[in-house]
């Protein structure tokens, strides 16, 4: 016997009634109950993120790489880790313990200082691709950036992607009626009501449909503070570990600091460990020799009586206890450490 083929609706047992013209309407009680059912609540608006995370590490880690390709790859790993874990600021600090021989390549040719090299590549990778030619001139330090994985951050938008904000650069063309024209990676330049120097990178809040082509220049922090969007990181150079704190761009400074070292405590493994709520978190990683030699070589810190690096931080942690390798490279430590800290950071901010 041939088995009768059933419609999908008949197989699952729903919507099996035939639609007959003039069929009776559902009972009034059912209609009333349906009308009385509460309407679904609109999805909650994304909350802003007022707090920040800063990552600090020495530029000497780039000097330890054997070739220009490896230096570039190391910086690319740091940039990827910063984007993955929503780092808002990267500080590259100079260490007194950096060797003088680090200024030359293995073949004897001079090369850029590690701090400057890292800062240049980090800024380049953070910049949206459609702006790079206009902001960054050709430089020998950038000759291998094409080998690095892109950050693919939320502000690295494609031409057809919609977003309330975009990064742009002020155009060379004059705007009619005052203001400035800004190229934001779209087919049409956006006009803003402020006159800004040509070639300047700006964050633009795009208009609603009522005013197409007219944007508003805003602070780079607005996408994070108003919409909770991750909007890349800023890069800052510090002449010493002490300058990491003294050059803080946030009002009130960093109210929570964490130092990382294999000689730190294993408090992160304790169930009772918890970070208090903070506004600006600073996480400092050491170089090849760790934080201890870098702090010991700081003359200003020694004059102030600071000899134990743990005294500089609110927490001095070993973020990867029981490691299977004798050493953890700095770029690996950033990934491992930020992954270990992430649940504690989110838990600390959940009570806001």
Coordinates of C-alpha atoms in Angstrom, one line a residue, residues 90-346:
X90 CA 47.3 50.6 26.2
X91 CA 50.4 52.1 27.9
X92 CA 53.8 51.2 26.7
X93 CA 56.4 52.0 29.3
X94 CA 60.2 52.3 29.1
X95 CA 62.3 50.2 31.5
X96 CA 65.8 51.1 32.8
X97 CA 66.8 47.4 32.5
X98 CA 66.3 47.4 28.7
X99 CA 69.6 46.5 27.1
X100 CA 71.5 48.9 24.9
X101 CA 72.0 46.2 22.3
X102 CA 68.2 46.2 21.7
X103 CA 68.5 49.2 19.4
X104 CA 70.1 47.1 16.7
X105 CA 68.8 44.2 14.7
X106 CA 70.7 40.8 14.8
X107 CA 72.4 41.8 11.6
X108 CA 73.7 45.1 13.1
X109 CA 71.3 47.4 11.3
X110 CA 69.6 50.1 13.5
X111 CA 66.0 49.6 14.3
X112 CA 63.2 51.6 16.0
X113 CA 63.1 51.6 19.8
X114 CA 60.7 48.9 21.1
X115 CA 58.3 51.4 22.8
X116 CA 57.9 53.5 19.7
X117 CA 57.6 50.5 17.4
X118 CA 54.9 49.0 19.5
X119 CA 53.0 52.3 19.8
X120 CA 53.1 52.8 16.0
X121 CA 51.8 49.4 15.2
X122 CA 49.2 49.4 17.9
X123 CA 47.8 52.7 16.6
X124 CA 47.8 51.4 13.0
X125 CA 46.0 48.2 13.9
X126 CA 43.4 50.1 15.9
X127 CA 42.6 52.5 13.1
X128 CA 39.8 51.4 10.7
X129 CA 41.1 50.2 7.4
X130 CA 39.4 52.8 5.3
X131 CA 41.2 55.6 7.2
X132 CA 44.8 54.2 7.3
X133 CA 46.1 55.7 4.1
X134 CA 45.0 59.1 5.1
X135 CA 46.3 59.0 8.6
X136 CA 49.5 56.9 8.4
X137 CA 52.3 57.8 6.0
X138 CA 54.5 55.0 4.7
X139 CA 57.0 53.9 7.3
X140 CA 59.6 51.0 7.5
X141 CA 58.0 49.9 10.8
X142 CA 54.8 49.1 9.0
X143 CA 56.1 47.0 6.2
X144 CA 54.8 43.7 7.6
X145 CA 51.5 44.8 9.0
X146 CA 49.8 43.1 6.1
X147 CA 50.7 39.8 7.7
X148 CA 48.9 40.5 10.9
X149 CA 45.3 39.4 11.7
X150 CA 42.9 42.3 11.7
X151 CA 41.2 43.4 14.9
X152 CA 37.7 43.4 13.3
X153 CA 36.6 45.7 16.2
X154 CA 33.0 47.2 16.2
X155 CA 34.3 50.5 14.8
X156 CA 36.0 48.8 11.8
X157 CA 32.8 49.1 9.8
X158 CA 32.2 48.0 6.2
X159 CA 30.7 50.5 3.7
X160 CA 27.2 49.0 3.9
X161 CA 27.1 48.4 7.7
X162 CA 24.8 50.6 9.8
X163 CA 26.0 52.0 13.1
X164 CA 25.1 55.0 15.2
X165 CA 28.8 56.1 15.2
X166 CA 31.6 56.0 12.7
X167 CA 35.3 57.0 12.8
X168 CA 36.3 59.5 10.2
X169 CA 38.9 61.9 9.0
X170 CA 38.3 65.6 8.1
X171 CA 38.3 66.0 4.3
X172 CA 40.5 68.4 2.3
X173 CA 37.4 69.7 0.6
X174 CA 35.7 72.8 2.0
X175 CA 32.2 72.5 3.4
X176 CA 29.5 74.9 2.0
X177 CA 28.1 77.2 4.7
X178 CA 30.8 76.5 7.3
X179 CA 31.7 73.4 9.2
X180 CA 33.7 70.5 7.9
X181 CA 33.3 67.5 5.7
X182 CA 34.3 64.2 7.2
X183 CA 35.0 60.9 5.3
X184 CA 33.6 58.1 7.4
X185 CA 34.0 55.2 5.0
X186 CA 30.6 55.8 3.4
X187 CA 29.8 56.6 -0.2
X188 CA 29.0 60.2 0.9
X189 CA 30.9 62.5 3.2
X190 CA 29.3 63.7 6.4
X191 CA 29.0 67.4 7.2
X192 CA 29.6 68.4 10.8
X193 CA 28.9 71.9 12.2
X194 CA 32.4 72.3 13.6
X195 CA 35.4 73.5 11.8
X196 CA 38.2 71.1 12.5
X197 CA 41.7 70.9 11.0
X198 CA 42.0 68.9 7.9
X199 CA 43.3 65.4 8.3
X200 CA 42.2 65.1 11.9
X201 CA 40.6 61.8 13.0
X202 CA 37.2 62.4 14.6
X203 CA 34.3 60.3 16.0
X204 CA 31.0 61.1 14.3
X205 CA 27.5 60.4 15.5
X206 CA 25.5 59.7 12.4
X207 CA 22.1 61.4 11.9
X208 CA 18.7 60.0 11.8
X209 CA 17.0 59.7 8.4
X210 CA 15.5 63.2 8.7
X211 CA 18.9 64.8 8.2
X212 CA 21.0 62.5 6.0
X213 CA 24.6 63.6 5.4
X214 CA 24.8 65.7 8.6
X215 CA 26.7 64.2 11.5
X216 CA 27.9 65.5 14.9
X217 CA 31.5 65.3 16.1
X218 CA 31.6 63.7 19.5
X219 CA 34.2 62.5 22.0
X220 CA 35.7 59.1 21.2
X221 CA 34.4 57.8 24.6
X222 CA 30.7 58.5 23.8
X223 CA 30.0 55.2 22.0
X224 CA 31.3 53.4 25.1
X225 CA 29.6 55.7 27.7
X226 CA 26.3 56.2 25.9
X227 CA 25.8 52.9 24.0
X228 CA 28.1 50.4 25.8
X229 CA 30.0 49.8 22.5
X230 CA 33.6 48.8 22.5
X231 CA 35.3 51.6 20.4
X232 CA 38.9 50.6 20.3
X233 CA 41.8 51.6 22.5
X234 CA 44.1 54.6 22.8
X235 CA 47.9 54.3 23.0
X236 CA 50.1 56.2 25.4
X237 CA 53.9 56.1 25.9
X238 CA 55.3 56.3 29.4
X239 CA 59.0 57.1 30.3
X240 CA 58.9 54.8 33.3
X241 CA 56.7 52.6 35.4
X242 CA 56.0 55.6 37.6
X243 CA 54.8 57.6 34.6
X244 CA 52.1 54.9 34.0
X245 CA 50.3 56.4 37.0
X246 CA 51.3 60.0 36.7
X247 CA 50.2 60.3 33.1
X248 CA 46.8 58.8 33.6
X249 CA 44.2 60.6 31.4
X250 CA 41.3 59.9 33.7
X251 CA 40.2 62.3 36.4
X252 CA 41.0 60.8 39.7
X253 CA 43.5 58.4 38.2
X254 CA 43.3 54.6 38.4
X255 CA 41.4 53.5 41.4
X256 CA 42.2 49.8 41.0
X257 CA 45.6 48.4 40.0
X258 CA 46.7 44.8 39.4
X259 CA 50.3 43.7 39.0
X260 CA 51.0 40.4 37.4
X261 CA 54.0 38.2 38.2
X262 CA 54.9 34.5 38.7
X263 CA 55.9 35.6 42.2
X264 CA 52.5 37.0 42.9
X265 CA 49.9 35.4 45.1
X266 CA 47.4 32.7 43.9
X267 CA 44.5 34.7 45.4
X268 CA 42.6 34.4 42.1
X269 CA 42.0 30.7 42.8
X270 CA 40.4 31.4 46.1
X271 CA 36.6 31.2 46.0
X272 CA 36.4 34.3 48.2
X273 CA 38.5 36.5 45.9
X274 CA 36.5 39.4 44.5
X275 CA 37.4 42.7 43.0
X276 CA 35.6 45.8 44.3
X277 CA 33.7 48.0 42.0
X278 CA 36.1 50.4 40.2
X279 CA 36.0 53.2 37.7
X280 CA 39.4 52.8 36.0
X281 CA 41.3 49.5 36.2
X282 CA 45.0 49.2 35.5
X283 CA 46.6 45.9 34.7
X284 CA 50.4 45.9 34.5
X285 CA 52.5 43.1 32.9
X286 CA 56.2 42.7 33.1
X287 CA 58.8 42.0 30.4
X288 CA 61.1 39.1 29.8
X289 CA 62.5 39.3 33.3
X290 CA 59.2 40.2 34.9
X291 CA 58.2 43.3 36.9
X292 CA 60.7 42.8 39.8
X293 CA 63.9 43.9 37.9
X294 CA 62.0 46.7 36.2
X295 CA 60.8 48.2 39.5
X296 CA 64.3 47.7 41.1
X297 CA 65.9 49.7 38.3
X298 CA 63.6 52.7 38.8
X299 CA 65.6 55.4 40.6
X300 CA 62.6 57.5 41.5
X301 CA 60.9 54.5 43.1
X302 CA 64.1 53.5 45.0
X303 CA 64.4 57.1 46.3
X304 CA 60.8 56.9 47.5
X305 CA 61.6 53.7 49.4
X306 CA 59.7 51.4 47.0
X307 CA 61.6 48.1 46.7
X308 CA 58.8 45.6 46.7
X309 CA 56.8 45.7 43.4
X310 CA 53.8 44.3 45.3
X311 CA 53.5 47.6 47.3
X312 CA 52.7 49.5 44.0
X313 CA 49.5 47.6 43.4
X314 CA 46.2 46.8 45.1
X315 CA 46.6 43.2 44.0
X316 CA 49.8 41.4 43.0
X317 CA 48.7 38.2 41.3
X318 CA 50.0 35.1 39.6
X319 CA 47.4 34.8 36.9
X320 CA 48.7 31.5 35.6
X321 CA 49.7 29.3 38.5
X322 CA 51.0 25.7 38.0
X323 CA 52.2 26.5 34.5
X324 CA 53.7 23.7 32.5
X325 CA 56.4 25.8 30.8
X326 CA 59.3 27.5 32.7
X327 CA 58.4 30.8 31.0
X328 CA 55.3 32.5 29.6
X329 CA 55.9 35.0 26.9
X330 CA 54.5 38.5 27.5
X331 CA 52.1 38.3 24.6
X332 CA 50.9 34.9 26.0
X333 CA 50.6 36.4 29.5
X334 CA 48.3 39.1 28.3
X335 CA 45.9 36.6 26.8
X336 CA 46.0 34.3 29.7
X337 CA 45.9 37.1 32.3
X338 CA 43.0 39.0 30.8
X339 CA 41.0 35.8 30.3
X340 CA 41.5 35.0 34.0
X341 CA 40.5 38.5 35.2
X342 CA 37.5 38.9 32.9
X343 CA 34.9 37.1 35.1
X344 CA 36.1 39.0 38.2
X345 CA 35.9 42.3 36.3
X346 CA 32.4 41.6 35.1

